[in-house]
Short mmCIF file of C-alpha atoms and ligand atoms in Angstrom, two decimals:
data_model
loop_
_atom_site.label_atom_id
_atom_site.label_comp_id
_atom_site.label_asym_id
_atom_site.label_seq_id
_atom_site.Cartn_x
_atom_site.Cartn_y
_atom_site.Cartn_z
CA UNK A 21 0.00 0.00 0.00
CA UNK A 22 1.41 3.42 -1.03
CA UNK A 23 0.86 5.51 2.76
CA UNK A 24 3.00 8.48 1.65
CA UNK A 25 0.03 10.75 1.33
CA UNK A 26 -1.55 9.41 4.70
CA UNK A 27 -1.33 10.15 8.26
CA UNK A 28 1.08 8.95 10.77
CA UNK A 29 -0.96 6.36 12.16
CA UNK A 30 -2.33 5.35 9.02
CA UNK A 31 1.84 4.97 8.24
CA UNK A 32 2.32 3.17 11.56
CA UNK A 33 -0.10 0.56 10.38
CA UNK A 34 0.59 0.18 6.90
CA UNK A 35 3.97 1.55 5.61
CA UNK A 36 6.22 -0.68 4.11
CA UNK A 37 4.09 -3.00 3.93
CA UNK A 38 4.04 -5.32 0.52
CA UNK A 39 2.11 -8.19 -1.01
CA UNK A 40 2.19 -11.50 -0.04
CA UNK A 41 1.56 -14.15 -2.14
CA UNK A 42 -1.21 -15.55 0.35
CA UNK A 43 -2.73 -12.67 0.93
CA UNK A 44 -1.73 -11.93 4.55
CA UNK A 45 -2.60 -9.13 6.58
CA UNK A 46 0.74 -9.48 8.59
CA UNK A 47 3.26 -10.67 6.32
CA UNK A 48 5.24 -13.72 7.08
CA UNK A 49 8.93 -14.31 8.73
CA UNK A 50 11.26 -15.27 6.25
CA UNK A 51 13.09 -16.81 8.54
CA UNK A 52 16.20 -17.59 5.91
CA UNK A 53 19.84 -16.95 5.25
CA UNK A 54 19.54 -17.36 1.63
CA UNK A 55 17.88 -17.19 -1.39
CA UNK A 56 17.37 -19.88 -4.32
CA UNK A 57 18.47 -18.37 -7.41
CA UNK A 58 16.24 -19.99 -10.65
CA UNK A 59 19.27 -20.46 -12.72
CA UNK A 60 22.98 -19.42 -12.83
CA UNK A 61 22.86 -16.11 -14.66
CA UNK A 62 19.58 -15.03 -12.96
CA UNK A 63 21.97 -15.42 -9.35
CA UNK A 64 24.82 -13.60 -11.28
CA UNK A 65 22.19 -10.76 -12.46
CA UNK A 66 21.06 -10.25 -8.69
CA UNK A 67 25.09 -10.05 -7.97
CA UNK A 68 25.20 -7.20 -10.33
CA UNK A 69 22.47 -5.18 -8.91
CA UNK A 70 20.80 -5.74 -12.74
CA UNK A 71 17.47 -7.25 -11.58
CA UNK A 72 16.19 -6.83 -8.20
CA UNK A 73 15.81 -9.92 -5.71
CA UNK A 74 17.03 -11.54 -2.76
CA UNK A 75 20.71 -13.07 -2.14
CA UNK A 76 21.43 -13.57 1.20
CA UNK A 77 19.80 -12.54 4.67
CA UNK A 78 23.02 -10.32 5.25
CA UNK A 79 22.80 -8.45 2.11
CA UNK A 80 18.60 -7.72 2.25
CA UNK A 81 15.49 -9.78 3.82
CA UNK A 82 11.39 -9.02 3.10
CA UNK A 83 10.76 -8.86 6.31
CA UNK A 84 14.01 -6.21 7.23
CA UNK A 85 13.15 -4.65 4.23
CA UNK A 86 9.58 -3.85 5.51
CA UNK A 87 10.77 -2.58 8.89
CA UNK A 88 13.13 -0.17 7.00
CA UNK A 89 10.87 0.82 4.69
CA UNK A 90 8.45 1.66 7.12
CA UNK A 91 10.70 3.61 9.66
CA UNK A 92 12.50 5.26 6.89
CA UNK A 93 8.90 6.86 5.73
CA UNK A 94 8.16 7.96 8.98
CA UNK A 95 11.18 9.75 9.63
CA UNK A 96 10.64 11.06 6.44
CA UNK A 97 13.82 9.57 5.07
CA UNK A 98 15.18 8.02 1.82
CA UNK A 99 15.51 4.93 2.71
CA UNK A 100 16.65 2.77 6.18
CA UNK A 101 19.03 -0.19 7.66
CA UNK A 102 17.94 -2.13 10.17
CA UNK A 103 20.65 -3.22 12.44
CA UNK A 104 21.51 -5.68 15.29
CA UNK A 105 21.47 -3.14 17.98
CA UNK A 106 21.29 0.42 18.40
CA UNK A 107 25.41 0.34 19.33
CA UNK A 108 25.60 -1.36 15.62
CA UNK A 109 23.56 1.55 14.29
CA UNK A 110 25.68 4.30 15.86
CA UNK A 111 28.95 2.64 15.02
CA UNK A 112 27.56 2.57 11.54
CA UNK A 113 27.55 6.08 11.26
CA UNK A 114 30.63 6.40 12.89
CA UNK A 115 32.88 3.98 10.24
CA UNK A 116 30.68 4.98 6.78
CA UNK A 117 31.93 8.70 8.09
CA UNK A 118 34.81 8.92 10.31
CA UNK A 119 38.34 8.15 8.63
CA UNK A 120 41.83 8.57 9.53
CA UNK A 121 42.36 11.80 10.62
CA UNK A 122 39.05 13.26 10.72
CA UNK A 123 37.23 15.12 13.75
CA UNK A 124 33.85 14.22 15.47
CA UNK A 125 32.08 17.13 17.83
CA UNK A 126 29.24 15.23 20.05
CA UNK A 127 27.02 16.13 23.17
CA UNK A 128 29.41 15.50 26.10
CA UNK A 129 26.14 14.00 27.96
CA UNK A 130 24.38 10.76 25.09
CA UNK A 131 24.19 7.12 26.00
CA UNK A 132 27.74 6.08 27.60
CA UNK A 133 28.00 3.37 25.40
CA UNK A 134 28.07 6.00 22.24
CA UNK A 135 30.64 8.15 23.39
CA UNK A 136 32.84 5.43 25.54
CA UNK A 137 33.44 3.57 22.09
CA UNK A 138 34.56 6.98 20.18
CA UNK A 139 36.57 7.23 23.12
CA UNK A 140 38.18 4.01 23.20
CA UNK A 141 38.56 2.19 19.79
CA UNK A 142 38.34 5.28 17.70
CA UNK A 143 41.78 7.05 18.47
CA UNK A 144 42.98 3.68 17.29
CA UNK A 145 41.70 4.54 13.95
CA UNK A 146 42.86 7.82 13.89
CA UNK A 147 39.26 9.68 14.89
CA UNK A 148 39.51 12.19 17.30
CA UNK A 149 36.59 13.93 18.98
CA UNK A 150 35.26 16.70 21.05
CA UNK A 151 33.06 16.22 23.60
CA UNK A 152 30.98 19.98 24.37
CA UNK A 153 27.93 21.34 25.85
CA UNK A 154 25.96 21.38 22.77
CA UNK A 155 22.75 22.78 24.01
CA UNK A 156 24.59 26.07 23.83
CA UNK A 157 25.37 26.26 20.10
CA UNK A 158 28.49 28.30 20.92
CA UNK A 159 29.64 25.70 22.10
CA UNK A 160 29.09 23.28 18.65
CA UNK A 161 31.18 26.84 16.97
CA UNK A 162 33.90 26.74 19.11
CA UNK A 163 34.47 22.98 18.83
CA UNK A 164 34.86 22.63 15.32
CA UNK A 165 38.37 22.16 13.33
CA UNK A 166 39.26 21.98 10.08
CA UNK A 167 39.36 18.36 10.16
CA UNK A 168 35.60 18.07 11.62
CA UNK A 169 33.40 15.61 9.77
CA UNK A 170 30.66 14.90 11.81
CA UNK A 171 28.18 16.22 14.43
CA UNK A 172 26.95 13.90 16.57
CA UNK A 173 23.85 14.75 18.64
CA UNK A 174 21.63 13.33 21.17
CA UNK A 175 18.30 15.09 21.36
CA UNK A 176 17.02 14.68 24.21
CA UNK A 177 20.06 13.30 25.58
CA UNK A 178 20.79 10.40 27.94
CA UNK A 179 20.29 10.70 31.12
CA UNK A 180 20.35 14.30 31.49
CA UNK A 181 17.63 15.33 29.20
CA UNK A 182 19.69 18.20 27.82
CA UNK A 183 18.00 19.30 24.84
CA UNK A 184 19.71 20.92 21.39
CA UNK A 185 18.00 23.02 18.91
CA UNK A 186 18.79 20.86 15.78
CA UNK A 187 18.42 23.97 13.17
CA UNK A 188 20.46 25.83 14.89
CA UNK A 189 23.27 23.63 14.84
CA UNK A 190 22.61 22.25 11.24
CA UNK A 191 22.82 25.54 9.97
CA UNK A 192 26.61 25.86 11.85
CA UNK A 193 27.77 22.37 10.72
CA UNK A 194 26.38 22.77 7.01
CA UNK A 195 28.24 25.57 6.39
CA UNK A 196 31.38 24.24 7.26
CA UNK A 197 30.22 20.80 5.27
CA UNK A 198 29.57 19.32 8.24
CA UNK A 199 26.98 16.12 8.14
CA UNK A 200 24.35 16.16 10.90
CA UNK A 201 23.56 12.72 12.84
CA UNK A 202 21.10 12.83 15.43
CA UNK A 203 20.37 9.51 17.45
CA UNK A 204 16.60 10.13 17.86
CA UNK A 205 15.50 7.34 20.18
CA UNK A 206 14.68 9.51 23.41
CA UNK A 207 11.42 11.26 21.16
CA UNK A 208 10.73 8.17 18.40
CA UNK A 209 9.59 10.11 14.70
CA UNK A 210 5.95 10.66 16.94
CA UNK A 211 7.75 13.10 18.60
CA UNK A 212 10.40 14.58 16.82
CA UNK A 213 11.81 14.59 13.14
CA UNK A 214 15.50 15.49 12.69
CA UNK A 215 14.98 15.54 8.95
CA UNK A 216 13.16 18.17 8.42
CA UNK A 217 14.81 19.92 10.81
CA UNK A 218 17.73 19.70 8.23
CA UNK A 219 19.78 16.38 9.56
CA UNK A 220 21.13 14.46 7.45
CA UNK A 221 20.88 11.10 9.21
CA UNK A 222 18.85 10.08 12.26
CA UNK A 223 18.89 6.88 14.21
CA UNK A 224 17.32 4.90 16.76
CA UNK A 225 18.02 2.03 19.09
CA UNK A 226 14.85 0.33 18.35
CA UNK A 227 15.11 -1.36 21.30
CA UNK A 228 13.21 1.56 22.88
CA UNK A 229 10.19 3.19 22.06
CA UNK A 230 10.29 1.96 18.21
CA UNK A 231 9.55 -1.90 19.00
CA UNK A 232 8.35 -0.57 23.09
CA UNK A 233 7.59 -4.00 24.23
CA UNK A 234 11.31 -4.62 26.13
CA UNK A 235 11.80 -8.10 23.83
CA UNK A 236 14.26 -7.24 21.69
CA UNK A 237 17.46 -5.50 21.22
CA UNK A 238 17.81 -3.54 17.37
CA UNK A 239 18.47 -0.37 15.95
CA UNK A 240 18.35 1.81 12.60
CA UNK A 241 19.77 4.31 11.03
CA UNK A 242 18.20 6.36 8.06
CA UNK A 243 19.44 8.63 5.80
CA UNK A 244 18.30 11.61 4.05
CA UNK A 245 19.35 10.77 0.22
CA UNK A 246 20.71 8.38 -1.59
CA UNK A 247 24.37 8.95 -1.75
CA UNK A 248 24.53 8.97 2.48
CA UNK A 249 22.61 5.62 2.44
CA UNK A 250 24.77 3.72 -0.32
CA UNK A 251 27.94 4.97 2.29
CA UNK A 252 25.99 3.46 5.68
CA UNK A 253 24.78 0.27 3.66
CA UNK A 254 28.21 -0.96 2.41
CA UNK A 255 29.16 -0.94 6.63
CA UNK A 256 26.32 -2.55 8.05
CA UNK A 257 26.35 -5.06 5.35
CA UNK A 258 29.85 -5.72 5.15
CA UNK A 259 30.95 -5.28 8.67
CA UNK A 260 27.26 -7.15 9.27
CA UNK A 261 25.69 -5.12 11.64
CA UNK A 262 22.56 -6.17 10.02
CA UNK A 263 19.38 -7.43 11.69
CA UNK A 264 17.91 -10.97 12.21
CA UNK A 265 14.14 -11.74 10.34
CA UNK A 266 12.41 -12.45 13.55
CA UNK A 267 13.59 -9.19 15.70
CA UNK A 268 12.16 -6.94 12.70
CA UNK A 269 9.20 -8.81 12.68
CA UNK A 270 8.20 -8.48 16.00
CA UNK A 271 9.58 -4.86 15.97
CA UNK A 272 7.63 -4.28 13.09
CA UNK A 273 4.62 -5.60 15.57
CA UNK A 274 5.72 -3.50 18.10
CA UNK A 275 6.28 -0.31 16.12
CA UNK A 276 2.08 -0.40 15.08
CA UNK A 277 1.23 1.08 18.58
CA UNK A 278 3.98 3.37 18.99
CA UNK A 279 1.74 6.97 19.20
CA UNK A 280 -1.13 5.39 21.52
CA UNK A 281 1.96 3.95 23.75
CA UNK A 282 3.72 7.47 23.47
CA UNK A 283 0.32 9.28 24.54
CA UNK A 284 -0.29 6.99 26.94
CA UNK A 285 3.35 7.34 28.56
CA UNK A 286 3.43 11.00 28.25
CA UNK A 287 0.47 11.46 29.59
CA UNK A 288 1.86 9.37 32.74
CA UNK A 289 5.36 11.03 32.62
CA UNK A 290 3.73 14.65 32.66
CA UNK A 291 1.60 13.40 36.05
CA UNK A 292 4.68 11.64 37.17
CA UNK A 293 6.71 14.67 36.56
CA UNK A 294 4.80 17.06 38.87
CA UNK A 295 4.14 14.57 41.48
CA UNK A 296 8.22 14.40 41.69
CA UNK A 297 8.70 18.06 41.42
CA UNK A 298 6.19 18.92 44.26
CA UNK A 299 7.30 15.99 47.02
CA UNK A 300 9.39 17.24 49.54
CA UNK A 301 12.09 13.85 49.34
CA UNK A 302 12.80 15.14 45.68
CA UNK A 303 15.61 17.63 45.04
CA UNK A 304 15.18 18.69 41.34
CA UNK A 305 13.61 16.92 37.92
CA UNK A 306 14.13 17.15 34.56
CA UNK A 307 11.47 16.54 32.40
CA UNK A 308 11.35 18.70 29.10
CA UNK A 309 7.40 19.19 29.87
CA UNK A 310 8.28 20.98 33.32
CA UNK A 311 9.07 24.56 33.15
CA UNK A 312 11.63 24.17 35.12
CA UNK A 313 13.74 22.24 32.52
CA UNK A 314 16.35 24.66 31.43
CA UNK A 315 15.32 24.17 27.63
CA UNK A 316 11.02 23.98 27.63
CA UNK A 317 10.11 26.49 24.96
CA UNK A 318 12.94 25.04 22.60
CA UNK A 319 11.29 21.32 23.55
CA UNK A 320 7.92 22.93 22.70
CA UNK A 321 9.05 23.55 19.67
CA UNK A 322 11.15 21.35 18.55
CA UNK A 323 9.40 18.38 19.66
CA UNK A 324 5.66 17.29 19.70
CA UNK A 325 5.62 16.26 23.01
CA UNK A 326 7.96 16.06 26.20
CA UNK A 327 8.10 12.50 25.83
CA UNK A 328 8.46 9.58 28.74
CA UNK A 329 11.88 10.04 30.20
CA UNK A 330 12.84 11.75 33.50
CA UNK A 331 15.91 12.74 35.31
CA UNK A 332 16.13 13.58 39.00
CA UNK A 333 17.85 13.95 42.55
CA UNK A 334 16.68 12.76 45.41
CA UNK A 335 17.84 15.17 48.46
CA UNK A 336 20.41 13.13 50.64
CA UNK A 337 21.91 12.16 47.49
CA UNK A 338 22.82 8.65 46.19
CA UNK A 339 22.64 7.12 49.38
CA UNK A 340 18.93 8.33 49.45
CA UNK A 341 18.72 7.53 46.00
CA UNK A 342 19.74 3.84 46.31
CA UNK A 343 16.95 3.53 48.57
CA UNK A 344 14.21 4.49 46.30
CA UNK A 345 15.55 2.62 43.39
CA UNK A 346 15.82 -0.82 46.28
CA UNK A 347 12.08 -0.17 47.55
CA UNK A 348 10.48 0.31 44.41
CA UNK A 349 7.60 -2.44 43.60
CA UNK A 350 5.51 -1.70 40.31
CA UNK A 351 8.51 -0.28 38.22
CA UNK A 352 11.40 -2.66 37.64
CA UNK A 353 14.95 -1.56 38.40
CA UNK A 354 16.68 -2.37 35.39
CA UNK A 355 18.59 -0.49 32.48
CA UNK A 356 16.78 0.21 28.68
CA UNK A 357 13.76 2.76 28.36
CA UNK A 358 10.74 3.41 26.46
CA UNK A 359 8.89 0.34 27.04
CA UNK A 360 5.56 -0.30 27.76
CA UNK A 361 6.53 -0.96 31.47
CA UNK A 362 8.21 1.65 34.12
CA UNK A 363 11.86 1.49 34.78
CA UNK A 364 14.36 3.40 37.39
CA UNK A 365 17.77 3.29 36.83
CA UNK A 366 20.92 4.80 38.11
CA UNK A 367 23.17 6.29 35.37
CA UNK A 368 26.38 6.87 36.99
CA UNK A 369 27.04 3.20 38.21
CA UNK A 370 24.91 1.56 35.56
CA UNK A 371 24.57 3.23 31.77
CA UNK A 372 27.30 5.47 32.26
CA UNK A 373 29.49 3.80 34.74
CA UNK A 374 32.34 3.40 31.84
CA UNK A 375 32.54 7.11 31.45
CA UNK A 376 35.38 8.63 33.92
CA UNK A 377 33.57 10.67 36.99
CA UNK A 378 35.44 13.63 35.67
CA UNK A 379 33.42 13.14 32.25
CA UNK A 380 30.19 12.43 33.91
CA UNK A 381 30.63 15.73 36.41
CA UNK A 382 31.28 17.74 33.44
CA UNK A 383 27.64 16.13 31.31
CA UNK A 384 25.78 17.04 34.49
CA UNK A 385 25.61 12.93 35.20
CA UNK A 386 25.92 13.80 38.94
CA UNK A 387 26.06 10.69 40.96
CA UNK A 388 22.46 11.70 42.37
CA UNK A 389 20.68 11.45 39.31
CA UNK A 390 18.52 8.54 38.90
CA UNK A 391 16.70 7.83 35.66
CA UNK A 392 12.72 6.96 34.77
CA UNK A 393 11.39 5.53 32.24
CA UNK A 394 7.73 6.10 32.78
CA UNK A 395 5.45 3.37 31.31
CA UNK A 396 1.94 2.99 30.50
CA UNK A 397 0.59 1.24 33.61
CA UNK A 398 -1.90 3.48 35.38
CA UNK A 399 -0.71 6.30 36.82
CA UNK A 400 -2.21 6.56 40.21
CA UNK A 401 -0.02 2.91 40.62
CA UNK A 402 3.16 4.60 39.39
CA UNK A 403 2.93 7.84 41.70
CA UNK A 404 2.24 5.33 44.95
CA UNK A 405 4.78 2.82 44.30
CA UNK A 406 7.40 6.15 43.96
CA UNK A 407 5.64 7.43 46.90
CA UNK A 408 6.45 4.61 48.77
CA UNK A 409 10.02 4.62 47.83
CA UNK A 410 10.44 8.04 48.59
CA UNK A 411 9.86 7.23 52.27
CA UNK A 412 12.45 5.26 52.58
CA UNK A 413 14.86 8.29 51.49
N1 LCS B 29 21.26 5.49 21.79
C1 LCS B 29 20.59 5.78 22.92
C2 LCS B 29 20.05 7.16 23.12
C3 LCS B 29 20.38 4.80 23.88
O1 LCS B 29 19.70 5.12 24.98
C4 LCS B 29 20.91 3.50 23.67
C5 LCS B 29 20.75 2.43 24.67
C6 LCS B 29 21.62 3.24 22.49
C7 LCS B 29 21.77 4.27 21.57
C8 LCS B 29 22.19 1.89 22.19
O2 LCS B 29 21.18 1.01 21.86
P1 LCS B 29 21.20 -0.58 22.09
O3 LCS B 29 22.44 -1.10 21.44
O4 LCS B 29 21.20 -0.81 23.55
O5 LCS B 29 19.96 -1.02 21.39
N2 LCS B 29 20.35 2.89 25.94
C9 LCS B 29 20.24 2.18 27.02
C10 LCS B 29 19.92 2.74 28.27
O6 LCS B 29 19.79 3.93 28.52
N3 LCS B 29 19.82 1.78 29.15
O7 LCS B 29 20.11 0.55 28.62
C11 LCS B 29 20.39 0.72 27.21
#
């Protein structure tokens, strides 16, 4: 079904969907590596891109394809990969741009993970990189170097909900030919749509809102036109970052109910949010939907909604803080996010324990800061079972 002219839950439904031969409303798993070929030079046709088929799981699936497809249109992209992880998908970006002697600038606050690999195996490729405030856009200005390939950004970033204003800071890197990435998987494409903000690729781990039912781990990364894709496919095929059938399929499942999960959890967050903000236990939040947050009219703007996550202290510090996240009963303390249950975490010994404290101090990842992922239970549950924590701080 062609969706481009419909809306985005129309998309969510139908997009890149295609015809089976059985008529199917959900299409099957192909649940291959390969491909029979019907006779020598048809297989050595497919090898030179002169008719269009199937090879080899690796190289392009149905069922991958219709996951890409899909996500790609709703970001508003050219076209997608799927990939094994969101890690895979940001490491994608890094290799099909980053070569020997070249210059990455990046939010000094996104997933550990992200910047802890620039960090570590990247010098030994000869990438360097700058780690700034980039919610102040002087900041992006100052950073960048002749050398400077890539901006990296993390929108609302992880865990510290920091949020940059993605025109602004395409319009500094474009004119110094600097590409735009911008990992997107705090808002989902509900939320927020780097592309037409002017990005040139976006990406997600899909392991978060995207598929939103905590069952598998994937990612994506799209790309705005042709010639950026044909760079980011020959690494995830070739370095096989790619995705497995069944973990698109069910993320293609998963990825149907992603604006009535978003509502729902936003809705809950927002509740959440000012229930934290007003208890006396409860230091400071972060929540782009508060007014307190230091960036809410550029979130209103920028993005449809404030989204599910939360940041915040607990007064008394960790200590106090380790004694919420221990007496908590609905919401599960455990790492990942945007799922369709609740989940507290602690950033600086869990997600961003690998960072150095000196790092972390400077991101604003104090060691108070604990991190909610607000799901879509009903609210009045999550508030008491956070009230009941909270006594214990
Ligand atoms: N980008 C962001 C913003 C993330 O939050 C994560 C994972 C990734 C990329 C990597 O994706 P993965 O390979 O795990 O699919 N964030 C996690 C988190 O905050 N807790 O556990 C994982």
């Amino acid at each position: 079904m062609n969706t481009k002219d419909k809306g985005f839950n129309s998309k969510l439904i139908h997009a890149g969907a295609y015809e089976d031969a059985n008529g199917s409303a959900v299409n099957p798993i192909y649940q291959t590596s390969t491909f029979k070929f019907k006779n020598a030079d048809h297989g050595a046709r497919l090898f030179a891109g002169e008719e269009k088929g199937y090879i080899y799981t690796r190289l392009g699936n149905p069922t991958i394809e219709e996951l890409e497809n899909a996500v790609a249109e709703l970001e508003n992209g050219y076209k997608a990969l799927g990939t094994s992880s969101g890690m895979a998908a940001v490491n994608t970006v890094y290799l099909a741009f980053l070569k020997k002697g070249d210059h990455m600038i990046s939010h000094n606050a996104v997933y550990g993970p992200s910047r802890g690999v620039m960090e570590t195996l990247y010098p030994g490729l000869g990438v360097e990189s700058t780690y700034v405030d980039c919610t102040d856009l002087d900041n992006i200005k100052k950073a960048i170097k002749p050398n400077t390939k890539l901006l990296y950004l993390e929108t609302p970033a992880n865990p510290t909900m920091g949020i940059t204003d993605i025109e602004g800071a395409v319009a500094i890197a474009h004119e110094q030919n600097i590409l735009v990435c911008v990992d997107n998987t705090f808002c989902s494409p509900y939320l927020q749509k780097p592309i037409n903000m002017g990005a040139d690729i976006v990406l997600h781990s899909m392991t978060k809102f995207i598929n939103g039912h905590a069952d598998i781990v994937g990612g994506i990364v799209i790309a705005k036109n042709e010639e950026l894709y044909n760079k980011l496919k020959y690494v995830v095929l070739n370095v096989g970052f790619n995705m497995d059938p069944h973990q698109a399929w069910l993320t293609r499942r998963g990825l149907k109910t992603l604006a009535i999960r978003i509502d729902r959890a936003q809705e809950n967050a927002i509740k959440v949010a000012q229930f934290l903000e007003s208890h006396p236990k409860v230091d400071w939040v972060l929540f782009p939907g508060l007014k307190s947050h230091p960036q809410y009219e550029l979130a209103k703007k920028q993005m449809k909604g404030p989204g599910a996550m939360i940041s915040f202290g607990v007064k008394g510090g960790l200590e106090s803080g380790k004694k919420v996240m221990d007496n908590v009963h609905l919401a599960l303390l455990a790492v990942s996010l945007g799922g369709i249950e609740t989940l507290i975490q602690h950033p600086a010994s869990m997600t961003h324990s690998k960072l150095t404290k000196e790092a972390r101090e400077k991101a604003g990842i104090s060691d108070e800061l604990i991190r909610l992922s607000v799901g879509i239970e009903d609210v009045d549950d999550i508030i008491a079972d956070l009230d009941h924590a909270l006594s214990f701080a």
